[in-house]
XYZ file of C-alpha atoms in Angstrom:
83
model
C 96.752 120.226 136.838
C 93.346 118.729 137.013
C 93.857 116.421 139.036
C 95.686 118.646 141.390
C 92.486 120.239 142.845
C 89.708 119.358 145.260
C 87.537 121.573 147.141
C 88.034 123.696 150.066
C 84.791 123.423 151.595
C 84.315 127.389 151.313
C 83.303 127.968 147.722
C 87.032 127.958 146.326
C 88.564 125.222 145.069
C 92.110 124.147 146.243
C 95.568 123.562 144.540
C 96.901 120.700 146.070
C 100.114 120.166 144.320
C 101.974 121.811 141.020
C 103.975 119.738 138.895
C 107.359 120.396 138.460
C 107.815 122.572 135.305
C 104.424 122.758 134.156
C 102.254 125.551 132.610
C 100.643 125.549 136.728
C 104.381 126.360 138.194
C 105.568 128.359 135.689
C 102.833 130.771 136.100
C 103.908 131.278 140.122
C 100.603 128.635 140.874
C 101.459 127.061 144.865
C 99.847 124.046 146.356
C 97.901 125.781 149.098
C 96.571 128.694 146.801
C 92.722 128.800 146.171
C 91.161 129.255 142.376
C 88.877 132.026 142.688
C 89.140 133.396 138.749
C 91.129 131.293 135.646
C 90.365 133.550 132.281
C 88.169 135.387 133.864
C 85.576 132.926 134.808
C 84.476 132.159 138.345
C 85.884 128.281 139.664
C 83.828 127.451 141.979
C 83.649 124.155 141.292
C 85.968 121.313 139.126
C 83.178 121.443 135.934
C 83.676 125.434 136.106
C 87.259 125.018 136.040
C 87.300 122.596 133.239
C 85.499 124.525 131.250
C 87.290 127.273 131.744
C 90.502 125.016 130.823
C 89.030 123.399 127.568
C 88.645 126.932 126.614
C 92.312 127.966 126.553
C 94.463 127.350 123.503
C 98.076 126.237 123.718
C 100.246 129.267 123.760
C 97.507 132.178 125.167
C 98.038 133.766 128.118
C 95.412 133.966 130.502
C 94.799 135.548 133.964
C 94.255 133.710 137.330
C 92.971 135.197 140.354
C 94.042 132.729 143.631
C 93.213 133.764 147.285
C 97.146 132.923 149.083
C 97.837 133.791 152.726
C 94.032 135.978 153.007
C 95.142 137.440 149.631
C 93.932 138.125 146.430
C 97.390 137.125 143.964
C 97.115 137.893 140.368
C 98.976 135.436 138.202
C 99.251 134.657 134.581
C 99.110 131.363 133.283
C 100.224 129.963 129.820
C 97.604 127.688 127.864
C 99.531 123.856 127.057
C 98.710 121.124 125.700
C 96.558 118.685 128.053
C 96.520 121.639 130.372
């Protein structure tokens, strides 16, 4: 999933792919959607996301906030291993 995301240029960072049956698609993630919140932390950048992902244990459930098509999409993702 990491290495799935680059920035947008506008203060969001981008998913650029999901892989196929990961914790990412499972949890309705799209390539195309922007990280704006992952457990409730701000992504702004790759170091905020990863720590935001170190801090998930395999198994919780956590909430992501992505901007898709000009709007905000609530999504819950599912803490893995190597996540």
């Amino acid at each position: 999933f990491r290495q799935a995301i680059a920035a947008d240029g506008a203060g969001l960072l981008l998913v650029e792919k999901v892989a196929k049956g990961g914790p990412a698609e499972q949890g309705g993630l799209q390539p195309g959607d922007r990280l704006s919140l992952l457990n409730k932390r701000w992504t702004d950048t790759k170091a905020d996301l990863l720590d935001a992902l170190q801090a998930i244990r395999p198994g919780q459930k956590v909430p992501v906030v992505v901007e898709r098509a000009g709007k905000a999409v609530v999504l819950e993702l599912t803490g893995a291993p190597g996540i």
